[in-house]
Amino acid sequence: MGIPMLAIDLIDPACAPRAGRLAERLGVPVVTGGAADEGALLLRVDARGLSLAGEGMELRPDFADRMARLKPANLGRELLVRAVRVKGVPAPHVVDATAGLGDDALLLAAAGCRVTMFERDPVIAALLDDALARAREDPRLAGIAARMELAEGDSVTGLRSLAEPPDVVYLDPMFPGRTKSAAVKKKFQLLHRLERPCGDEGALMDAARAARPRKIVVKRPAKGPYLAGVKPSHSLAGKAVRFDCIACPR
């Protein structure tokens, strides 16, 4: 599937070289002043970094917005952080196979994990890479961001070619039947035009197992079905989401 009606919107002329590189990489045109076809998404380039714009909305991922959630007292209560813990491994290597904009990966890195992120959509990957670069320049986030690495591409392929087995593979895929909650901020609707539902959940689970982790953690709706029908060893459930933990004997 190609990128849906996208253009690079050059806001700051000083950023022209970067805009040109992005346009070549994504195979899309460069415009100025938002002069794109009606209904197009714009990947805006300015001195503050990258943002995604369209339908009167703009999304600029910024890890600094999550600072309150990263406080140690709050991290200890996060179900995801508890789900990825590995006995005897104080700083597990986690592969986030469905990274999106990196929110979950940020939590894990703040908790001390080393996180490898896979993101298959090139536009989302560009936004995530930009947010990560800015975090590395922020003294409050630099140590956390240093534990995060982005690998653009399909994790079904990437999981099978890792140099060494990770401790945990984390999966939070988008599925065709996934309901868009009214609680989701409106601007994140822009991402729904880029995200593609998981076409083969069995292939994703098989790839996660092929990576030979100690366990696989799957994020699901609280009452959603098991991923690929695989029953977990145990689950941690909240009001809205559930983390299924699947032990993987080595």
Coordinates of N, CA, C and O in Angstrom, one line a residue, residues 32-193:
T32 N 5.0 24.5 -0.6 CA 5.3 25.6 0.3 C 3.9 26.2 0.7 O 3.0 26.3 -0.1
G33 N 3.8 26.6 1.9 CA 2.6 27.2 2.4 C 1.4 26.3 2.4 O 0.2 26.8 2.3
G34 N 1.6 25.0 2.4 CA 0.4 24.1 2.5 C -0.3 24.0 1.2 O -1.5 23.5 1.1
A35 N 0.4 24.3 0.1 CA -0.3 24.3 -1.3 C -0.3 22.9 -1.8 O 0.4 22.6 -2.8
A36 N -1.1 22.0 -1.2 CA -1.2 20.6 -1.7 C -2.7 20.4 -2.1 O -3.6 21.2 -2.0
D37 N -2.9 19.2 -2.7 CA -4.2 18.8 -3.1 C -5.1 18.7 -1.9 O -4.7 18.4 -0.8
E38 N -6.4 19.0 -2.2 CA -7.4 19.0 -1.1 C -7.4 17.6 -0.5 O -7.5 16.6 -1.3
G39 N -7.4 17.5 0.8 CA -7.5 16.2 1.4 C -6.1 15.5 1.7 O -6.1 14.4 2.3
A40 N -5.1 16.1 1.2 CA -3.7 15.5 1.3 C -3.2 15.7 2.8 O -3.6 16.7 3.5
L41 N -2.4 14.8 3.2 CA -1.7 14.9 4.5 C -0.4 15.7 4.2 O 0.2 15.5 3.1
L42 N 0.0 16.5 5.1 CA 1.2 17.3 4.9 C 2.2 16.9 6.0 O 1.9 16.9 7.2
L43 N 3.4 16.6 5.7 CA 4.5 16.4 6.6 C 5.3 17.7 6.7 O 6.1 18.0 5.8
R44 N 5.0 18.5 7.7 CA 5.6 19.8 7.7 C 7.0 19.8 8.3 O 7.3 19.1 9.3
V45 N 7.9 20.6 7.7 CA 9.3 20.7 8.1 C 9.6 22.1 8.5 O 9.5 23.0 7.7
D46 N 10.0 22.3 9.7 CA 10.4 23.7 10.2 C 11.5 23.5 11.2 O 11.9 22.4 11.5
A47 N 11.9 24.6 11.8 CA 13.0 24.6 12.8 C 12.7 23.8 14.0 O 13.6 23.3 14.7
R48 N 11.4 23.6 14.3 CA 11.0 22.8 15.5 C 11.0 21.3 15.2 O 10.8 20.5 16.2
G49 N 11.1 20.9 14.0 CA 11.1 19.5 13.6 C 10.0 19.1 12.7 O 9.6 20.0 11.8
L50 N 9.5 17.9 12.8 CA 8.4 17.4 11.9 C 7.1 17.4 12.5 O 7.0 17.1 13.7
S51 N 6.0 17.6 11.8 CA 4.7 17.5 12.2 C 3.8 17.0 11.1 O 4.2 17.2 9.9
L52 N 2.7 16.3 11.4 CA 1.8 15.8 10.4 C 0.5 16.7 10.5 O 0.0 16.9 11.6
A53 N 0.1 17.2 9.4 CA -1.0 18.1 9.3 C -2.1 17.7 8.3 O -1.7 17.1 7.3
G54 N -3.3 18.0 8.6 CA -4.4 17.7 7.6 C -5.7 17.9 8.3 O -5.8 17.8 9.6
E55 N -6.8 18.2 7.5 CA -8.1 18.3 8.1 C -8.2 19.3 9.2 O -9.0 19.2 10.2
G56 N -7.4 20.4 9.1 CA -7.4 21.4 10.1 C -6.7 21.0 11.4 O -6.8 21.8 12.4
M57 N -6.0 19.9 11.5 CA -5.3 19.4 12.7 C -3.8 19.3 12.4 O -3.4 19.2 11.3
E58 N -3.1 19.3 13.5 CA -1.6 19.1 13.4 C -1.1 18.3 14.6 O -1.6 18.5 15.7
L59 N -0.3 17.4 14.3 CA 0.3 16.5 15.3 C 1.8 16.5 15.2 O 2.4 16.2 14.2
R60 N 2.4 17.0 16.3 CA 3.9 17.0 16.5 C 4.2 16.2 17.7 O 4.1 16.7 18.8
P61 N 4.6 14.9 17.5 CA 5.0 14.1 18.7 C 6.1 14.7 19.5 O 7.1 15.2 18.9
D62 N 6.0 14.8 20.8 CA 7.0 15.4 21.6 C 7.1 14.6 22.9 O 6.1 14.6 23.7
F63 N 8.2 13.9 23.2 CA 8.3 13.1 24.4 C 8.3 13.9 25.6 O 8.0 13.4 26.7
A64 N 8.6 15.2 25.5 CA 8.6 16.0 26.7 C 7.2 16.2 27.3 O 7.1 16.5 28.5
D65 N 6.2 16.0 26.5 CA 4.8 16.0 27.0 C 4.5 14.9 27.9 O 3.5 15.0 28.6
R66 N 5.3 13.9 28.0 CA 5.0 12.7 28.8 C 5.8 12.7 30.1 O 5.9 11.7 30.9
M67 N 6.5 13.8 30.5 CA 7.4 13.9 31.6 C 6.7 13.4 32.9 O 7.3 12.7 33.7
A68 N 5.5 13.9 33.2 CA 4.8 13.5 34.4 C 4.6 12.0 34.5 O 4.7 11.4 35.6
R69 N 4.4 11.4 33.4 CA 4.1 9.9 33.4 C 5.4 9.1 33.7 O 5.4 8.0 34.0
L70 N 6.6 9.8 33.4 CA 7.8 9.1 33.6 C 8.5 9.2 35.0 O 9.5 8.6 35.2
K71 N 7.8 9.8 35.9 CA 8.3 9.8 37.2 C 8.3 8.4 37.8 O 7.4 7.6 37.6
P72 N 9.4 8.1 38.5 CA 9.6 6.7 39.1 C 8.3 6.2 39.8 O 8.0 5.0 39.7
A73 N 7.7 7.1 40.6 CA 6.5 6.6 41.4 C 5.4 6.2 40.5 O 4.6 5.3 40.8
N74 N 5.3 6.9 39.3 CA 4.2 6.6 38.4 C 4.6 5.4 37.5 O 3.7 4.5 37.2
L75 N 5.8 5.2 37.2 CA 6.3 4.1 36.3 C 6.0 2.8 37.0 O 5.6 1.8 36.4
G76 N 6.2 2.7 38.3 CA 6.0 1.5 39.1 C 4.5 1.0 39.1 O 4.3 -0.2 39.3
R77 N 3.6 1.9 38.7 CA 2.2 1.5 38.6 C 1.7 1.1 37.2 O 0.6 0.7 37.0
E78 N 2.6 1.3 36.3 CA 2.2 1.1 34.9 C 2.2 -0.5 34.6 O 3.1 -1.2 34.9
L79 N 1.0 -0.9 34.1 CA 0.8 -2.3 33.9 C 1.9 -2.9 32.9 O 2.4 -4.0 33.0
L80 N 2.2 -2.1 31.8 CA 3.1 -2.5 30.8 C 4.5 -2.7 31.4 O 5.1 -3.7 31.1
V81 N 4.9 -1.8 32.3 CA 6.2 -2.0 32.9 C 6.3 -3.2 33.8 O 7.2 -4.0 33.7
R82 N 5.2 -3.5 34.5 CA 5.1 -4.7 35.3 C 5.1 -6.0 34.4 O 5.7 -7.0 34.7
A83 N 4.4 -5.9 33.2 CA 4.3 -7.0 32.3 C 5.6 -7.5 31.7 O 5.8 -8.7 31.5
V84 N 6.5 -6.5 31.4 CA 7.7 -6.9 30.7 C 8.8 -7.3 31.7 O 9.9 -7.7 31.2
R85 N 8.6 -7.2 33.0 CA 9.7 -7.6 33.9 C 10.1 -9.0 33.7 O 9.3 -9.9 33.5
V86 N 11.4 -9.2 33.8 CA 12.0 -10.6 33.7 C 12.8 -10.9 34.9 O 13.7 -10.1 35.3
K87 N 12.4 -11.9 35.6 CA 13.1 -12.3 36.8 C 14.6 -12.5 36.6 O 15.1 -13.2 35.7
G88 N 15.4 -11.8 37.4 CA 16.9 -11.9 37.3 C 17.5 -11.0 36.2 O 18.7 -11.1 36.0
V89 N 16.7 -10.2 35.5 CA 17.2 -9.4 34.4 C 16.8 -7.9 34.8 O 15.6 -7.5 34.5
P90 N 17.7 -7.1 35.4 CA 17.3 -5.8 35.8 C 17.0 -4.8 34.7 O 16.2 -3.9 34.8
A91 N 17.6 -5.0 33.5 CA 17.4 -4.1 32.4 C 17.2 -4.9 31.1 O 18.1 -5.1 30.3
P92 N 16.0 -5.5 31.0 CA 15.7 -6.4 29.8 C 15.8 -5.6 28.5 O 15.5 -4.4 28.4
H93 N 16.1 -6.4 27.5 CA 16.1 -5.9 26.1 C 14.7 -6.2 25.5 O 14.3 -7.4 25.5
V94 N 13.9 -5.2 25.2 CA 12.6 -5.3 24.7 C 12.5 -4.9 23.3 O 13.0 -3.8 22.9
V95 N 11.9 -5.7 22.4 CA 11.6 -5.3 21.0 C 10.2 -4.9 21.0 O 9.3 -5.8 21.2
D96 N 9.9 -3.6 20.7 CA 8.6 -3.1 20.5 C 8.3 -3.3 19.0 O 8.8 -2.5 18.2
A97 N 7.6 -4.3 18.6 CA 7.4 -4.7 17.2 C 6.4 -3.8 16.5 O 6.3 -3.9 15.3
T98 N 5.6 -3.0 17.2 CA 4.6 -2.1 16.6 C 4.7 -0.8 17.3 O 3.8 -0.4 18.1
A99 N 5.8 0.0 17.0 CA 6.1 1.1 17.9 C 5.2 2.3 17.8 O 5.0 3.1 18.7
G100 N 4.6 2.6 16.6 CA 3.8 3.8 16.4 C 4.6 5.0 16.7 O 5.7 5.2 16.2
L101 N 4.1 5.9 17.6 CA 4.9 7.1 17.9 C 5.7 6.9 19.2 O 6.2 7.9 19.7
G102 N 5.9 5.7 19.6 CA 6.9 5.4 20.6 C 6.5 5.7 22.1 O 7.3 5.6 23.0
D103 N 5.2 5.9 22.3 CA 4.8 6.1 23.7 C 5.1 5.0 24.7 O 5.6 5.2 25.8
D104 N 4.7 3.8 24.3 CA 5.0 2.6 25.1 C 6.5 2.4 25.3 O 7.0 2.0 26.3
A105 N 7.2 2.5 24.2 CA 8.7 2.4 24.2 C 9.3 3.4 25.2 O 10.3 3.0 25.9
L106 N 8.8 4.6 25.2 CA 9.3 5.6 26.1 C 9.1 5.2 27.6 O 10.1 5.3 28.4
L107 N 8.0 4.6 27.9 CA 7.7 4.2 29.2 C 8.7 3.1 29.6 O 9.3 3.1 30.7
L108 N 8.9 2.1 28.7 CA 9.8 1.0 29.0 C 11.3 1.5 29.2 O 12.0 1.0 30.1
A109 N 11.7 2.4 28.3 CA 13.1 2.9 28.4 C 13.2 3.7 29.7 O 14.3 3.6 30.4
A110 N 12.2 4.5 30.1 CA 12.3 5.2 31.4 C 12.4 4.3 32.6 O 13.0 4.6 33.6
A111 N 11.8 3.1 32.4 CA 11.9 2.0 33.5 C 13.2 1.3 33.5 O 13.4 0.4 34.3
G112 N 14.1 1.6 32.5 CA 15.4 1.0 32.5 C 15.6 0.0 31.4 O 16.7 -0.6 31.3
C113 N 14.6 -0.3 30.6 CA 14.7 -1.3 29.5 C 15.5 -0.7 28.4 O 15.5 0.5 28.1
R114 N 16.2 -1.6 27.6 CA 16.7 -1.2 26.4 C 15.7 -1.6 25.3 O 15.3 -2.8 25.2
V115 N 15.3 -0.7 24.5 CA 14.2 -0.9 23.6 C 14.5 -0.7 22.1 O 15.1 0.3 21.7
T116 N 14.3 -1.7 21.3 CA 14.4 -1.7 19.9 C 13.0 -1.5 19.3 O 12.1 -2.4 19.6
M117 N 12.8 -0.5 18.6 CA 11.4 -0.2 18.0 C 11.4 -0.5 16.5 O 12.2 0.0 15.8
F118 N 10.4 -1.2 16.1 CA 10.1 -1.4 14.7 C 8.8 -0.6 14.3 O 7.8 -0.7 15.0
E119 N 8.9 0.2 13.3 CA 7.7 0.9 12.7 C 7.7 0.7 11.2 O 8.7 1.2 10.6
R120 N 6.7 0.1 10.7 CA 6.7 -0.2 9.2 C 6.2 1.0 8.3 O 6.6 1.1 7.2
D121 N 5.4 1.9 8.9 CA 4.9 3.0 8.1 C 6.0 4.1 8.0 O 6.5 4.6 9.0
P122 N 6.5 4.5 6.8 CA 7.6 5.4 6.7 C 7.3 6.8 7.2 O 8.3 7.5 7.7
V123 N 6.1 7.3 7.2 CA 5.8 8.6 7.7 C 5.8 8.6 9.2 O 6.3 9.5 9.8
I124 N 5.1 7.6 9.8 CA 5.1 7.5 11.2 C 6.6 7.3 11.7 O 7.0 7.9 12.8
A125 N 7.3 6.5 11.0 CA 8.7 6.3 11.4 C 9.5 7.6 11.4 O 10.4 7.9 12.2
A126 N 9.3 8.5 10.4 CA 9.9 9.7 10.3 C 9.6 10.6 11.4 O 10.4 11.3 12.0
L127 N 8.3 10.7 11.8 CA 7.8 11.4 13.0 C 8.5 10.9 14.3 O 8.9 11.7 15.1
L128 N 8.5 9.6 14.4 CA 9.1 9.0 15.6 C 10.6 9.3 15.7 O 11.2 9.7 16.7
D129 N 11.3 9.2 14.5 CA 12.7 9.5 14.5 C 13.1 10.9 14.9 O 14.0 11.2 15.6
D130 N 12.2 11.8 14.4 CA 12.4 13.2 14.7 C 12.2 13.5 16.2 O 12.9 14.2 16.9
A131 N 11.1 12.9 16.8 CA 10.8 13.1 18.2 C 12.0 12.5 19.1 O 12.4 13.1 20.1
L132 N 12.5 11.4 18.6 CA 13.6 10.7 19.3 C 14.9 11.6 19.3 O 15.6 11.8 20.3
A133 N 15.2 12.2 18.1 CA 16.3 13.1 18.0 C 16.2 14.3 18.9 O 17.2 14.7 19.5
R134 N 15.0 14.9 19.0 CA 14.8 16.0 19.9 C 15.0 15.6 21.4 O 15.5 16.4 22.2
A135 N 14.5 14.4 21.7 CA 14.6 13.9 23.1 C 16.1 13.7 23.5 O 16.4 14.0 24.6
R136 N 16.9 13.3 22.5 CA 18.3 13.1 22.8 C 19.0 14.4 23.1 O 20.1 14.4 23.7
E137 N 18.4 15.6 22.7 CA 19.0 16.9 22.9 C 18.4 17.5 24.2 O 18.8 18.6 24.6
D138 N 17.5 16.9 24.8 CA 16.8 17.4 26.0 C 17.4 16.7 27.2 O 17.4 15.5 27.4
P139 N 18.1 17.5 28.1 CA 18.8 16.9 29.3 C 17.9 16.0 30.2 O 18.3 15.1 30.8
R140 N 16.6 16.4 30.2 CA 15.6 15.6 31.0 C 15.3 14.2 30.4 O 14.9 13.3 31.1
L141 N 15.5 14.1 29.1 CA 15.2 12.9 28.4 C 16.3 12.1 27.7 O 16.2 11.0 27.3
A142 N 17.5 12.7 27.7 CA 18.6 12.2 27.0 C 19.0 10.8 27.4 O 19.2 9.9 26.6
G143 N 19.0 10.5 28.7 CA 19.4 9.2 29.2 C 18.3 8.2 28.8 O 18.7 7.0 28.5
I144 N 17.1 8.5 28.8 CA 16.0 7.6 28.4 C 16.1 7.3 26.9 O 16.1 6.2 26.5
A145 N 16.2 8.4 26.1 CA 16.3 8.3 24.7 C 17.5 7.4 24.2 O 17.5 6.8 23.2
A146 N 18.6 7.5 25.0 CA 19.8 6.7 24.7 C 19.5 5.2 24.7 O 20.3 4.4 24.1
R147 N 18.5 4.8 25.4 CA 18.1 3.4 25.5 C 17.1 3.0 24.4 O 16.6 1.8 24.4
M148 N 16.7 3.9 23.5 CA 15.7 3.6 22.5 C 16.4 3.7 21.1 O 17.1 4.6 20.8
E149 N 16.1 2.6 20.3 CA 16.7 2.5 19.0 C 15.6 2.2 18.0 O 14.7 1.3 18.2
L150 N 15.5 3.0 16.9 CA 14.4 2.8 15.9 C 15.0 2.0 14.7 O 16.0 2.3 14.1
A151 N 14.2 1.0 14.3 CA 14.5 0.3 13.1 C 13.3 0.4 12.2 O 12.2 -0.2 12.5
E152 N 13.3 1.2 11.1 CA 12.2 1.3 10.2 C 12.1 0.0 9.4 O 13.0 -0.5 8.8
G153 N 10.8 -0.5 9.3 CA 10.6 -1.7 8.5 C 9.6 -2.6 9.2 O 9.1 -2.3 10.3
D154 N 9.2 -3.6 8.5 CA 8.2 -4.6 8.9 C 8.8 -5.5 10.0 O 9.8 -6.2 9.7
S155 N 8.2 -5.5 11.2 CA 8.8 -6.3 12.2 C 8.6 -7.8 12.0 O 9.4 -8.6 12.5
V156 N 7.7 -8.2 11.1 CA 7.6 -9.7 10.8 C 8.8 -10.2 10.2 O 9.3 -11.3 10.4
T157 N 9.5 -9.3 9.4 CA 10.8 -9.6 8.8 C 11.9 -9.4 9.8 O 12.8 -10.2 10.0
G158 N 11.8 -8.2 10.5 CA 12.9 -7.8 11.4 C 13.1 -8.7 12.5 O 14.2 -9.0 13.0
L159 N 12.0 -9.2 13.1 CA 12.1 -10.1 14.2 C 12.9 -11.4 13.9 O 13.5 -12.0 14.8
R160 N 12.9 -11.8 12.7 CA 13.6 -13.0 12.3 C 15.0 -12.8 12.0 O 15.8 -13.8 11.7
S161 N 15.5 -11.6 12.0 CA 16.9 -11.3 11.6 C 17.6 -10.5 12.7 O 18.6 -9.9 12.5
L162 N 17.1 -10.6 14.0 CA 17.8 -10.0 15.1 C 19.2 -10.7 15.3 O 19.3 -11.9 15.2
A163 N 20.1 -9.9 15.7 CA 21.5 -10.4 16.0 C 21.5 -11.3 17.2 O 22.3 -12.3 17.2
E164 N 20.6 -11.1 18.2 CA 20.6 -11.9 19.3 C 19.1 -11.9 19.9 O 18.4 -11.0 19.6
P165 N 18.7 -13.0 20.6 CA 17.4 -13.0 21.1 C 17.1 -11.9 22.1 O 18.0 -11.7 23.0
P166 N 16.0 -11.2 22.0 CA 15.7 -10.2 23.1 C 15.1 -10.9 24.3 O 14.8 -12.1 24.2
D167 N 15.0 -10.2 25.4 CA 14.3 -10.8 26.6 C 12.8 -10.8 26.4 O 12.1 -11.8 26.8
V168 N 12.3 -9.7 25.7 CA 10.8 -9.6 25.6 C 10.5 -9.1 24.2 O 11.2 -8.2 23.7
V169 N 9.5 -9.6 23.6 CA 8.9 -9.0 22.4 C 7.5 -8.5 22.8 O 6.7 -9.2 23.3
Y170 N 7.3 -7.2 22.5 CA 6.1 -6.5 22.8 C 5.2 -6.2 21.6 O 5.8 -5.7 20.6
L171 N 4.0 -6.6 21.6 CA 3.1 -6.4 20.4 C 1.8 -5.6 20.8 O 1.1 -6.0 21.8
D172 N 1.6 -4.6 20.1 CA 0.4 -3.8 20.2 C -0.1 -3.4 18.8 O 0.0 -2.3 18.4
P173 N -0.6 -4.4 18.1 CA -1.0 -4.2 16.7 C -2.3 -3.5 16.5 O -3.2 -3.6 17.4
M174 N -2.5 -2.9 15.4 CA -3.9 -2.3 15.1 C -4.6 -3.4 14.3 O -4.0 -4.0 13.4
F175 N -5.9 -3.6 14.6 CA -6.6 -4.7 13.9 C -7.8 -4.1 13.2 O -8.3 -3.0 13.6
P176 N -8.3 -4.8 12.2 CA -9.5 -4.2 11.4 C -10.7 -3.9 12.3 O -11.4 -2.9 12.0
G177 N -10.9 -4.7 13.3 CA -12.1 -4.4 14.2 C -11.9 -3.5 15.3 O -12.8 -3.3 16.1
R178 N -10.7 -2.9 15.4 CA -10.4 -2.0 16.5 C -11.3 -0.8 16.5 O -11.4 -0.1 15.5
T179 N -11.9 -0.5 17.6 CA -12.8 0.7 17.7 C -12.0 1.9 18.0 O -11.2 1.9 18.9
K180 N -12.3 3.0 17.3 CA -11.7 4.3 17.6 C -12.4 4.9 18.8 O -13.5 5.4 18.6
S181 N -11.8 4.9 20.0 CA -12.5 5.5 21.1 C -12.7 7.0 21.0 O -11.8 7.7 20.5
A182 N -13.8 7.5 21.6 CA -14.0 8.9 21.6 C -13.0 9.6 22.5 O -12.8 10.8 22.4
A183 N -12.4 8.8 23.4 CA -11.4 9.4 24.3 C -10.1 9.8 23.6 O -9.3 10.5 24.1
V184 N -9.9 9.2 22.4 CA -8.6 9.4 21.7 C -8.7 10.9 21.2 O -9.6 11.3 20.6
K185 N -7.6 11.6 21.4 CA -7.5 13.0 20.9 C -7.8 13.0 19.4 O -7.3 12.2 18.7
K186 N -8.5 14.0 19.1 CA -8.9 14.1 17.7 C -7.8 14.2 16.7 O -7.8 13.6 15.6
K187 N -6.7 14.9 17.1 CA -5.6 15.0 16.2 C -4.9 13.7 15.8 O -4.3 13.5 14.8
F188 N -5.1 12.7 16.7 CA -4.5 11.4 16.4 C -5.3 10.6 15.4 O -4.8 9.6 14.9
Q189 N -6.4 11.2 15.0 CA -7.1 10.6 13.8 C -6.3 10.6 12.6 O -6.5 9.9 11.6
L190 N -5.4 11.6 12.5 CA -4.5 11.7 11.3 C -3.7 10.4 11.1 O -3.5 10.0 10.0
L191 N -3.3 9.8 12.2 CA -2.5 8.6 12.1 C -3.3 7.4 11.6 O -2.8 6.5 10.9
H192 N -4.6 7.5 11.8 CA -5.5 6.4 11.3 C -5.5 6.3 9.8 O -5.8 5.3 9.2
R193 N -5.1 7.4 9.1 CA -5.0 7.4 7.7 C -3.7 6.8 7.2 O -3.6 6.5 6.0

